[in-house]
PDB file of C-alpha atoms in Angstrom:
ATOM      1  CA  MET O   1      36.035 144.845 255.985  1.00  0.00           C
ATOM      2  CA  LYS O   2      37.287 146.136 252.617  1.00  0.00           C
ATOM      3  CA  GLU O   3      34.556 148.746 252.556  1.00  0.00           C
ATOM      4  CA  ILE O   4      35.500 149.896 256.070  1.00  0.00           C
ATOM      5  CA  LEU O   5      39.184 150.161 255.125  1.00  0.00           C
ATOM      6  CA  ARG O   6      38.242 152.056 251.965  1.00  0.00           C
ATOM      7  CA  THR O   7      36.202 154.518 254.035  1.00  0.00           C
ATOM      8  CA  LEU O   8      39.042 155.008 256.523  1.00  0.00           C
ATOM      9  CA  GLY O   9      41.332 155.877 253.650  1.00  0.00           C
ATOM     10  CA  THR O  10      39.212 158.751 252.338  1.00  0.00           C
ATOM     11  CA  TRP O  11      39.761 162.441 253.070  1.00  0.00           C
ATOM     12  CA  LYS O  12      35.994 162.859 253.628  1.00  0.00           C
ATOM     13  CA  PHE O  13      36.154 160.492 256.637  1.00  0.00           C
ATOM     14  CA  TRP O  14      39.062 162.275 258.310  1.00  0.00           C
ATOM     15  CA  LYS O  15      37.693 165.738 257.534  1.00  0.00           C
ATOM     16  CA  GLU O  16      34.353 164.874 259.135  1.00  0.00           C
ATOM     17  CA  LEU O  17      36.133 163.249 262.090  1.00  0.00           C
ATOM     18  CA  ILE O  18      38.047 166.483 262.698  1.00  0.00           C
ATOM     19  CA  ILE O  19      34.852 168.540 262.354  1.00  0.00           C
ATOM     20  CA  MET O  20      32.979 166.283 264.780  1.00  0.00           C
ATOM     21  CA  THR O  21      35.797 166.384 267.339  1.00  0.00           C
ATOM     22  CA  ALA O  22      36.103 170.169 267.145  1.00  0.00           C
ATOM     23  CA  GLY O  23      32.326 170.621 267.344  1.00  0.00           C
ATOM     24  CA  MET O  24      32.026 168.378 270.383  1.00  0.00           C
ATOM     25  CA  THR O  25      34.980 170.052 272.114  1.00  0.00           C
ATOM     26  CA  ILE O  26      33.153 173.371 271.782  1.00  0.00           C
ATOM     27  CA  ALA O  27      29.872 171.832 272.949  1.00  0.00           C
ATOM     28  CA  ALA O  28      31.585 170.293 275.991  1.00  0.00           C
ATOM     29  CA  ALA O  29      33.086 173.679 276.896  1.00  0.00           C
ATOM     30  CA  ALA O  30      29.626 175.277 276.692  1.00  0.00           C
ATOM     31  CA  VAL O  31      28.221 172.633 279.033  1.00  0.00           C
ATOM     32  CA  TYR O  32      31.088 172.763 281.531  1.00  0.00           C
ATOM     33  CA  TYR O  33      31.541 176.546 281.747  1.00  0.00           C
ATOM     34  CA  PHE O  34      28.022 177.909 281.235  1.00  0.00           C
ATOM     35  CA  LEU O  35      25.501 175.177 282.055  1.00  0.00           C
ATOM     36  CA  MET O  36      26.854 173.207 284.998  1.00  0.00           C
ATOM     37  CA  PRO O  37      28.077 176.074 287.283  1.00  0.00           C
ATOM     38  CA  SER O  38      24.761 177.951 287.045  1.00  0.00           C
ATOM     39  CA  ASN O  39      22.813 174.703 287.618  1.00  0.00           C
ATOM     40  CA  LEU O  40      20.608 175.525 284.638  1.00  0.00           C
ATOM     41  CA  VAL O  41      18.656 172.609 283.185  1.00  0.00           C
ATOM     42  CA  ILE O  42      18.152 173.423 279.530  1.00  0.00           C
ATOM     43  CA  GLY O  43      16.147 170.886 277.574  1.00  0.00           C
ATOM     44  CA  SER O  44      19.019 168.521 276.814  1.00  0.00           C
ATOM     45  CA  ILE O  45      20.366 165.149 277.839  1.00  0.00           C
ATOM     46  CA  THR O  46      23.009 166.996 279.837  1.00  0.00           C
ATOM     47  CA  GLY O  47      20.194 168.750 281.690  1.00  0.00           C
ATOM     48  CA  LEU O  48      18.439 165.428 282.308  1.00  0.00           C
ATOM     49  CA  SER O  49      21.751 163.977 283.480  1.00  0.00           C
ATOM     50  CA  MET O  50      22.118 166.851 285.953  1.00  0.00           C
ATOM     51  CA  VAL O  51      18.640 166.075 287.325  1.00  0.00           C
ATOM     52  CA  LEU O  52      19.282 162.340 287.675  1.00  0.00           C
ATOM     53  CA  SER O  53      22.760 162.936 289.115  1.00  0.00           C
ATOM     54  CA  GLY O  54      21.277 165.300 291.710  1.00  0.00           C
ATOM     55  CA  ILE O  55      18.530 162.839 292.652  1.00  0.00           C
ATOM     56  CA  LEU O  56      20.928 159.885 292.960  1.00  0.00           C
ATOM     57  CA  THR O  57      23.476 161.908 294.901  1.00  0.00           C
ATOM     58  CA  ALA O  58      20.771 163.040 297.334  1.00  0.00           C
ATOM     59  CA  ALA O  59      19.820 159.384 297.745  1.00  0.00           C
ATOM     60  CA  GLY O  60      23.390 158.489 298.710  1.00  0.00           C
ATOM     61  CA  ILE O  61      24.443 157.175 295.296  1.00  0.00           C
ATOM     62  CA  PRO O  62      26.896 159.778 293.950  1.00  0.00           C
ATOM     63  CA  VAL O  63      27.091 159.715 290.150  1.00  0.00           C
ATOM     64  CA  LYS O  64      29.004 162.347 288.174  1.00  0.00           C
ATOM     65  CA  VAL O  65      27.135 164.250 285.471  1.00  0.00           C
ATOM     66  CA  SER O  66      29.667 163.186 282.819  1.00  0.00           C
ATOM     67  CA  VAL O  67      29.078 159.499 283.656  1.00  0.00           C
ATOM     68  CA  MET O  68      25.301 159.925 283.493  1.00  0.00           C
ATOM     69  CA  VAL O  69      25.607 161.687 280.106  1.00  0.00           C
ATOM     70  CA  THR O  70      27.536 158.722 278.708  1.00  0.00           C
ATOM     71  CA  LEU O  71      25.028 156.165 280.034  1.00  0.00           C
ATOM     72  CA  ILE O  72      21.936 157.927 278.653  1.00  0.00           C
ATOM     73  CA  ASN O  73      23.591 158.569 275.316  1.00  0.00           C
ATOM     74  CA  ALA O  74      24.492 154.899 274.989  1.00  0.00           C
ATOM     75  CA  ILE O  75      20.788 154.017 275.177  1.00  0.00           C
ATOM     76  CA  LEU O  76      19.770 156.712 272.696  1.00  0.00           C
ATOM     77  CA  LEU O  77      22.429 155.603 270.225  1.00  0.00           C
ATOM     78  CA  VAL O  78      20.565 152.353 269.689  1.00  0.00           C
ATOM     79  CA  LEU O  79      17.486 154.390 268.728  1.00  0.00           C
ATOM     80  CA  ALA O  80      19.562 156.516 266.360  1.00  0.00           C
ATOM     81  CA  TRP O  81      20.958 153.455 264.592  1.00  0.00           C
ATOM     82  CA  VAL O  82      17.559 151.770 264.222  1.00  0.00           C
ATOM     83  CA  LEU O  83      15.246 154.719 263.521  1.00  0.00           C
ATOM     84  CA  ILE O  84      17.408 157.242 261.655  1.00  0.00           C
ATOM     85  CA  GLY O  85      20.107 155.361 259.762  1.00  0.00           C
ATOM     86  CA  GLN O  86      23.517 153.779 260.012  1.00  0.00           C
ATOM     87  CA  GLU O  87      25.529 156.817 258.893  1.00  0.00           C
ATOM     88  CA  PHE O  88      23.850 159.147 261.385  1.00  0.00           C
ATOM     89  CA  GLY O  89      24.014 156.429 264.033  1.00  0.00           C
ATOM     90  CA  ALA O  90      27.720 155.711 263.493  1.00  0.00           C
ATOM     91  CA  LYS O  91      28.686 159.388 263.601  1.00  0.00           C
ATOM     92  CA  THR O  92      26.535 160.001 266.661  1.00  0.00           C
ATOM     93  CA  VAL O  93      28.124 157.016 268.407  1.00  0.00           C
ATOM     94  CA  TYR O  94      31.413 158.878 268.202  1.00  0.00           C
ATOM     95  CA  THR O  95      30.134 162.338 269.156  1.00  0.00           C
ATOM     96  CA  ALA O  96      27.913 161.123 271.985  1.00  0.00           C
ATOM     97  CA  LEU O  97      30.536 158.945 273.607  1.00  0.00           C
ATOM     98  CA  ILE O  98      33.198 161.660 273.624  1.00  0.00           C
ATOM     99  CA  LEU O  99      30.997 164.332 275.239  1.00  0.00           C
ATOM    100  CA  GLY O 100      31.494 162.959 278.773  1.00  0.00           C
ATOM    101  CA  PRO O 101      35.292 162.566 278.389  1.00  0.00           C
ATOM    102  CA  LEU O 102      35.544 166.043 276.837  1.00  0.00           C
ATOM    103  CA  ILE O 103      33.753 167.559 279.844  1.00  0.00           C
ATOM    104  CA  GLU O 104      36.379 165.820 281.983  1.00  0.00           C
ATOM    105  CA  PHE O 105      39.046 167.186 279.613  1.00  0.00           C
ATOM    106  CA  TRP O 106      37.981 170.796 280.244  1.00  0.00           C
ATOM    107  CA  GLU O 107      37.763 170.077 283.958  1.00  0.00           C
ATOM    108  CA  LYS O 108      41.371 168.880 283.976  1.00  0.00           C
ATOM    109  CA  ILE O 109      43.025 171.540 281.808  1.00  0.00           C
ATOM    110  CA  LEU O 110      41.051 174.598 282.955  1.00  0.00           C
ATOM    111  CA  PRO O 111      38.858 174.085 286.049  1.00  0.00           C
ATOM    112  CA  VAL O 112      35.833 176.352 286.117  1.00  0.00           C
ATOM    113  CA  GLU O 113      36.984 177.825 289.444  1.00  0.00           C
ATOM    114  CA  LEU O 114      39.909 179.477 287.650  1.00  0.00           C
ATOM    115  CA  VAL O 115      37.675 181.429 285.257  1.00  0.00           C
ATOM    116  CA  MET O 116      35.103 182.560 287.818  1.00  0.00           C
ATOM    117  CA  GLU O 117      35.643 185.772 289.757  1.00  0.00           C
ATOM    118  CA  ALA O 118      35.525 185.710 293.530  1.00  0.00           C
ATOM    119  CA  GLY O 119      31.982 185.587 294.864  1.00  0.00           C
ATOM    120  CA  GLN O 120      30.414 184.551 291.568  1.00  0.00           C
ATOM    121  CA  THR O 121      28.385 181.371 291.264  1.00  0.00           C
ATOM    122  CA  SER O 122      28.831 181.124 287.493  1.00  0.00           C
ATOM    123  CA  VAL O 123      31.323 182.124 284.813  1.00  0.00           C
ATOM    124  CA  MET O 124      29.401 185.161 283.545  1.00  0.00           C
ATOM    125  CA  GLY O 125      28.113 186.132 286.971  1.00  0.00           C
ATOM    126  CA  ASP O 126      24.530 186.358 285.735  1.00  0.00           C
ATOM    127  CA  ILE O 127      22.244 183.448 284.993  1.00  0.00           C
ATOM    128  CA  TRP O 128      20.802 185.107 281.860  1.00  0.00           C
ATOM    129  CA  PHE O 129      24.256 185.738 280.398  1.00  0.00           C
ATOM    130  CA  ASP O 130      25.170 182.118 281.123  1.00  0.00           C
ATOM    131  CA  LEU O 131      21.984 181.014 279.377  1.00  0.00           C
ATOM    132  CA  ILE O 132      22.620 183.121 276.264  1.00  0.00           C
ATOM    133  CA  CYS O 133      26.282 182.085 275.988  1.00  0.00           C
ATOM    134  CA  PHE O 134      25.426 178.404 276.361  1.00  0.00           C
ATOM    135  CA  VAL O 135      22.600 178.489 273.821  1.00  0.00           C
ATOM    136  CA  LEU O 136      24.577 180.380 271.171  1.00  0.00           C
ATOM    137  CA  VAL O 137      27.708 178.234 271.448  1.00  0.00           C
ATOM    138  CA  LEU O 138      25.739 174.973 271.524  1.00  0.00           C
ATOM    139  CA  SER O 139      23.533 176.019 268.578  1.00  0.00           C
ATOM    140  CA  ILE O 140      26.593 176.695 266.425  1.00  0.00           C
ATOM    141  CA  SER O 141      28.014 173.290 267.328  1.00  0.00           C
ATOM    142  CA  GLN O 142      24.684 171.563 266.584  1.00  0.00           C
ATOM    143  CA  THR O 143      24.363 173.325 263.224  1.00  0.00           C
ATOM    144  CA  ILE O 144      27.829 172.230 262.083  1.00  0.00           C
ATOM    145  CA  LEU O 145      27.198 168.632 263.101  1.00  0.00           C
ATOM    146  CA  PHE O 146      23.711 168.426 261.563  1.00  0.00           C
ATOM    147  CA  HIS O 147      25.237 169.753 258.320  1.00  0.00           C
ATOM    148  CA  ILE O 148      27.436 166.622 258.014  1.00  0.00           C
ATOM    149  CA  ASN O 149      24.592 164.309 259.129  1.00  0.00           C
ATOM    150  CA  ALA O 150      25.894 163.973 262.681  1.00  0.00           C
ATOM    151  CA  SER O 151      24.753 165.365 266.029  1.00  0.00           C
ATOM    152  CA  THR O 152      25.883 166.076 269.557  1.00  0.00           C
ATOM    153  CA  GLY O 153      23.919 163.026 270.674  1.00  0.00           C
ATOM    154  CA  GLY O 154      21.294 162.977 273.386  1.00  0.00           C
ATOM    155  CA  LEU O 155      18.550 165.505 272.689  1.00  0.00           C
ATOM    156  CA  ASP O 156      19.673 165.831 269.072  1.00  0.00           C
ATOM    157  CA  ILE O 157      18.833 162.161 268.535  1.00  0.00           C
ATOM    158  CA  LEU O 158      15.305 162.704 269.845  1.00  0.00           C
ATOM    159  CA  ALA O 159      15.014 165.889 267.774  1.00  0.00           C
ATOM    160  CA  LYS O 160      16.199 164.095 264.631  1.00  0.00           C
ATOM    161  CA  ILE O 161      13.586 161.368 265.192  1.00  0.00           C
ATOM    162  CA  VAL O 162      10.847 164.009 265.569  1.00  0.00           C
ATOM    163  CA  ASN O 163      12.212 165.798 262.471  1.00  0.00           C
ATOM    164  CA  LYS O 164      12.253 162.624 260.383  1.00  0.00           C
ATOM    165  CA  TYR O 165       8.899 161.146 261.297  1.00  0.00           C
ATOM    166  CA  LEU O 166       6.801 164.236 262.112  1.00  0.00           C
ATOM    167  CA  HIS O 167       8.506 166.510 259.556  1.00  0.00           C
ATOM    168  CA  PHE O 168       9.017 169.434 261.949  1.00  0.00           C
ATOM    169  CA  ASP O 169      11.839 171.921 261.358  1.00  0.00           C
ATOM    170  CA  ILE O 170      14.965 170.807 263.186  1.00  0.00           C
ATOM    171  CA  GLY O 171      14.772 173.828 265.504  1.00  0.00           C
ATOM    172  CA  THR O 172      11.147 173.062 266.390  1.00  0.00           C
ATOM    173  CA  SER O 173      12.078 169.416 266.969  1.00  0.00           C
ATOM    174  CA  VAL O 174      14.799 170.470 269.406  1.00  0.00           C
ATOM    175  CA  THR O 175      12.328 172.729 271.233  1.00  0.00           C
ATOM    176  CA  VAL O 176       9.619 170.047 271.545  1.00  0.00           C
ATOM    177  CA  ALA O 177      11.969 167.311 272.773  1.00  0.00           C
ATOM    178  CA  GLY O 178      13.850 169.728 275.001  1.00  0.00           C
ATOM    179  CA  ALA O 179      10.771 171.154 276.690  1.00  0.00           C
ATOM    180  CA  VAL O 180       9.732 167.673 277.869  1.00  0.00           C
ATOM    181  CA  ILE O 181      13.178 167.022 279.314  1.00  0.00           C
ATOM    182  CA  CYS O 182      13.364 170.499 280.812  1.00  0.00           C
ATOM    183  CA  CYS O 183      10.264 169.860 282.904  1.00  0.00           C
ATOM    184  CA  THR O 184      12.104 167.079 284.771  1.00  0.00           C
ATOM    185  CA  ALA O 185      14.119 169.866 286.438  1.00  0.00           C
ATOM    186  CA  PHE O 186      11.196 170.449 288.824  1.00  0.00           C
ATOM    187  CA  ALA O 187      12.723 167.551 290.787  1.00  0.00           C
ATOM    188  CA  ILE O 188      15.851 169.543 291.740  1.00  0.00           C
ATOM    189  CA  ASN O 189      15.311 173.201 290.804  1.00  0.00           C
ATOM    190  CA  PRO O 190      12.875 175.935 291.914  1.00  0.00           C
ATOM    191  CA  PHE O 191      10.149 177.092 289.531  1.00  0.00           C
ATOM    192  CA  ARG O 192      12.152 180.165 288.442  1.00  0.00           C
ATOM    193  CA  LEU O 193      15.109 178.118 287.169  1.00  0.00           C
ATOM    194  CA  VAL O 194      12.824 175.711 285.318  1.00  0.00           C
ATOM    195  CA  VAL O 195      11.131 178.612 283.503  1.00  0.00           C
ATOM    196  CA  ILE O 196      14.541 180.028 282.577  1.00  0.00           C
ATOM    197  CA  GLY O 197      15.492 176.604 281.249  1.00  0.00           C
ATOM    198  CA  LEU O 198      12.348 176.452 279.110  1.00  0.00           C
ATOM    199  CA  ILE O 199      13.107 179.899 277.696  1.00  0.00           C
ATOM    200  CA  GLY O 200      16.641 178.735 276.924  1.00  0.00           C
ATOM    201  CA  THR O 201      15.301 175.649 275.150  1.00  0.00           C
ATOM    202  CA  TRP O 202      13.037 177.833 273.007  1.00  0.00           C
ATOM    203  CA  ILE O 203      15.911 180.200 272.149  1.00  0.00           C
ATOM    204  CA  ASN O 204      18.068 177.179 271.284  1.00  0.00           C
ATOM    205  CA  GLY O 205      15.469 176.071 268.729  1.00  0.00           C
ATOM    206  CA  LEU O 206      15.261 179.550 267.203  1.00  0.00           C
ATOM    207  CA  ALA O 207      19.053 179.921 267.031  1.00  0.00           C
ATOM    208  CA  LEU O 208      19.444 176.476 265.505  1.00  0.00           C
ATOM    209  CA  ASP O 209      16.925 177.257 262.759  1.00  0.00           C
ATOM    210  CA  TYR O 210      18.665 180.587 262.121  1.00  0.00           C
ATOM    211  CA  PHE O 211      22.170 179.109 261.860  1.00  0.00           C
ATOM    212  CA  THR O 212      20.929 176.158 259.798  1.00  0.00           C
ATOM    213  CA  ALA O 213      19.209 178.481 257.329  1.00  0.00           C
ATOM    214  CA  GLY O 214      22.390 180.541 257.059  1.00  0.00           C
ATOM    215  CA  LEU O 215      24.576 177.506 256.461  1.00  0.00           C
ATOM    216  CA  ASN O 216      22.256 176.164 253.754  1.00  0.00           C
ATOM    217  CA  ARG O 217      21.528 179.536 252.135  1.00  0.00           C
ATOM    218  CA  ARG O 218      21.944 179.683 248.355  1.00  0.00           C
ATOM    219  CA  LYS O 219      21.283 182.332 245.725  1.00  0.00           C
ATOM    220  CA  ARG O 220      18.504 181.863 243.181  1.00  0.00           C
ATOM    221  CA  VAL O 221      19.726 183.925 240.232  1.00  0.00           C
ATOM    222  CA  CYS O 222      17.452 184.951 237.347  1.00  0.00           C
ATOM    223  CA  ILE O 223      19.037 186.572 234.283  1.00  0.00           C
ATOM    224  CA  ILE O 224      17.379 187.881 231.114  1.00  0.00           C
ATOM    225  CA  SER O 225      20.024 188.665 228.491  1.00  0.00           C
ATOM    226  CA  SER O 226      20.498 188.401 224.730  1.00  0.00           C
ATOM    227  CA  ARG O 227      23.830 186.689 225.469  1.00  0.00           C
ATOM    228  CA  TYR O 228      22.228 183.931 227.519  1.00  0.00           C
ATOM    229  CA  GLU O 229      24.176 181.202 225.699  1.00  0.00           C
ATOM    230  CA  GLU O 230      27.501 182.546 226.985  1.00  0.00           C
ATOM    231  CA  ILE O 231      26.087 182.749 230.496  1.00  0.00           C
ATOM    232  CA  ARG O 232      24.703 179.209 230.284  1.00  0.00           C
ATOM    233  CA  LYS O 233      28.066 177.786 229.221  1.00  0.00           C
ATOM    234  CA  TYR O 234      29.870 179.639 232.006  1.00  0.00           C
ATOM    235  CA  ILE O 235      27.475 178.315 234.665  1.00  0.00           C
ATOM    236  CA  ILE O 236      27.703 174.727 233.420  1.00  0.00           C
ATOM    237  CA  GLU O 237      31.369 174.507 232.402  1.00  0.00           C
ATOM    238  CA  GLU O 238      33.084 176.870 234.852  1.00  0.00           C
ATOM    239  CA  LEU O 239      30.853 176.917 237.918  1.00  0.00           C
ATOM    240  CA  GLN O 240      29.786 173.290 237.316  1.00  0.00           C
ATOM    241  CA  ARG O 241      26.198 173.995 238.276  1.00  0.00           C
ATOM    242  CA  GLY O 242      22.971 173.282 236.468  1.00  0.00           C
ATOM    243  CA  CYS O 243      20.598 175.916 235.180  1.00  0.00           C
ATOM    244  CA  SER O 244      17.164 176.197 233.575  1.00  0.00           C
ATOM    245  CA  LEU O 245      16.089 178.172 230.507  1.00  0.00           C
ATOM    246  CA  TYR O 246      12.657 179.758 230.128  1.00  0.00           C
ATOM    247  CA  ASN O 247      11.012 181.598 227.274  1.00  0.00           C
ATOM    248  CA  VAL O 248       9.589 184.868 228.584  1.00  0.00           C
ATOM    249  CA  THR O 249       7.686 187.744 227.043  1.00  0.00           C
ATOM    250  CA  GLY O 250       8.308 191.319 228.087  1.00  0.00           C
ATOM    251  CA  GLY O 251       5.132 192.830 229.485  1.00  0.00           C
ATOM    252  CA  TYR O 252       6.095 196.353 228.426  1.00  0.00           C
ATOM    253  CA  ASN O 253       7.307 195.849 224.836  1.00  0.00           C
ATOM    254  CA  GLY O 254       6.130 192.304 224.042  1.00  0.00           C
ATOM    255  CA  HIS O 255       9.650 191.167 223.058  1.00  0.00           C
ATOM    256  CA  GLN O 256      10.522 187.482 223.330  1.00  0.00           C
ATOM    257  CA  ASN O 257      13.500 186.750 225.610  1.00  0.00           C
ATOM    258  CA  THR O 258      15.226 183.827 227.313  1.00  0.00           C
ATOM    259  CA  GLU O 259      15.609 183.759 231.081  1.00  0.00           C
ATOM    260  CA  ILE O 260      18.278 181.685 232.875  1.00  0.00           C
ATOM    261  CA  GLN O 261      17.696 180.479 236.440  1.00  0.00           C
ATOM    262  CA  ALA O 262      20.395 178.888 238.591  1.00  0.00           C
ATOM    263  CA  LEU O 263      21.027 178.085 242.263  1.00  0.00           C
ATOM    264  CA  LEU O 264      24.509 179.144 243.343  1.00  0.00           C
ATOM    265  CA  THR O 265      26.580 179.524 246.481  1.00  0.00           C
ATOM    266  CA  GLN O 266      27.529 183.048 247.518  1.00  0.00           C
ATOM    267  CA  ASP O 267      31.042 182.605 246.085  1.00  0.00           C
ATOM    268  CA  GLU O 268      29.695 181.213 242.813  1.00  0.00           C
ATOM    269  CA  PHE O 269      27.269 184.122 242.533  1.00  0.00           C
ATOM    270  CA  ALA O 270      30.141 186.580 243.058  1.00  0.00           C
ATOM    271  CA  ASN O 271      32.167 184.795 240.352  1.00  0.00           C
ATOM    272  CA  LEU O 272      29.227 184.941 237.960  1.00  0.00           C
ATOM    273  CA  MET O 273      28.745 188.668 238.494  1.00  0.00           C
ATOM    274  CA  ASP O 274      32.473 189.227 238.005  1.00  0.00           C
ATOM    275  CA  TYR O 275      32.310 187.257 234.720  1.00  0.00           C
ATOM    276  CA  LEU O 276      29.391 189.344 233.476  1.00  0.00           C
ATOM    277  CA  HIS O 277      31.200 192.557 234.362  1.00  0.00           C
ATOM    278  CA  LYS O 278      34.517 191.588 232.738  1.00  0.00           C
ATOM    279  CA  ASN O 279      32.812 190.441 229.548  1.00  0.00           C
ATOM    280  CA  ASP O 280      30.523 193.476 229.401  1.00  0.00           C
ATOM    281  CA  ILE O 281      27.390 191.280 229.406  1.00  0.00           C
ATOM    282  CA  HIS O 282      24.288 193.277 230.192  1.00  0.00           C
ATOM    283  CA  GLY O 283      20.871 192.045 231.183  1.00  0.00           C
ATOM    284  CA  PHE O 284      18.109 192.146 233.748  1.00  0.00           C
ATOM    285  CA  ILE O 285      19.318 190.286 236.861  1.00  0.00           C
ATOM    286  CA  THR O 286      17.539 189.419 240.095  1.00  0.00           C
ATOM    287  CA  ALA O 287      18.838 187.306 242.986  1.00  0.00           C
ATOM    288  CA  GLY O 288      17.196 186.049 246.152  1.00  0.00           C
ATOM    289  CA  ASN O 289      18.110 183.783 249.049  1.00  0.00           C
ATOM    290  CA  VAL O 290      16.943 180.157 249.256  1.00  0.00           C
ATOM    291  CA  SER O 291      17.429 178.272 252.545  1.00  0.00           C
ATOM    292  CA  GLU O 292      16.104 174.803 251.653  1.00  0.00           C
ATOM    293  CA  ILE O 293      16.983 172.704 248.602  1.00  0.00           C
ATOM    294  CA  TYR O 294      15.888 169.153 247.849  1.00  0.00           C
ATOM    295  CA  GLY O 295      17.215 167.014 245.024  1.00  0.00           C
ATOM    296  CA  ASP O 296      20.665 166.574 243.538  1.00  0.00           C
ATOM    297  CA  TRP O 297      22.212 169.765 244.948  1.00  0.00           C
ATOM    298  CA  ASN O 298      23.875 168.081 247.925  1.00  0.00           C
ATOM    299  CA  GLN O 299      25.607 165.567 245.684  1.00  0.00           C
ATOM    300  CA  LYS O 300      28.677 167.695 245.083  1.00  0.00           C
ATOM    301  CA  LYS O 301      29.493 167.308 241.440  1.00  0.00           C
ATOM    302  CA  LYS O 302      33.110 168.136 240.769  1.00  0.00           C
ATOM    303  CA  LYS O 303      33.129 166.129 237.598  1.00  0.00           C
ATOM    304  CA  LYS O 304      33.860 166.879 233.989  1.00  0.00           C
ATOM    305  CA  HIS O 305      30.905 168.059 231.970  1.00  0.00           C
ATOM    306  CA  LYS O 306      30.705 167.478 228.253  1.00  0.00           C
ATOM    307  CA  LYS O 307      30.824 170.715 226.363  1.00  0.00           C
ATOM    308  CA  ILE O 308      27.328 171.463 225.144  1.00  0.00           C
ATOM    309  CA  GLU O 309      27.084 172.992 221.712  1.00  0.00           C
ATOM    310  CA  GLY O 310      24.677 175.850 221.282  1.00  0.00           C
TER     311      GLY O 310
END
């Protein structure tokens, strides 16, 4: 109980709660305004819920899509807790259970009929535009949630399981799990709509990988300079990042030099370049993008470093 109260009292908890709520509100809007009116079944739990809701309704057992979403997610949450981890499971419990109510929320405050023009069967008026809008908005929401070790629930839980145990990229995992679900749409949709749904699932995986790479992108900076000690101290003491030193030999003149390598955020890289410019430090500098980092990077280290003497 003390540990729970301690967690509730941290800014990290409330910040992530706000992020999860905002992300799911956006995801619910994408589902309600772009997916449901066009009757598209993208590879998602919402799509599966639409299929099951349609089948049950045709059988005389009317069940709303939002209710079906909540029921399926409740089952998948148990898998998330057991197979992925308690933190992911706890966060996904929250995000998954609020998706259904948030769909109802959008239905109450701004019914889809009010944003559709007369004669249109969907918000954008074209099934391909609806597909693109849904995929892009949902992918952004998924990327933000995956970044804080959460998810939108449903398909994301299955994708995370595939990602963890089969080591696929998260976008590929979403595509594989989604394609299986998407095929269930043959029960309620014509072949054309199912194919469109499969294309949307594939685009969702590509967009998710793209946004994830962008969110995780860092700069690998390599600097060869005679004033490397000043640069090293600035990186460690001011930017509070680690760096590595290498002895290198110039291929043209055979001179011995020291190269510094560091992984920095875009803002930190800009600060470093500004420092070099203001202090008139010259050298040979290269920088490239890195989208995946494993190790201590994610343990944000805003802590005091001991000053290292040269």
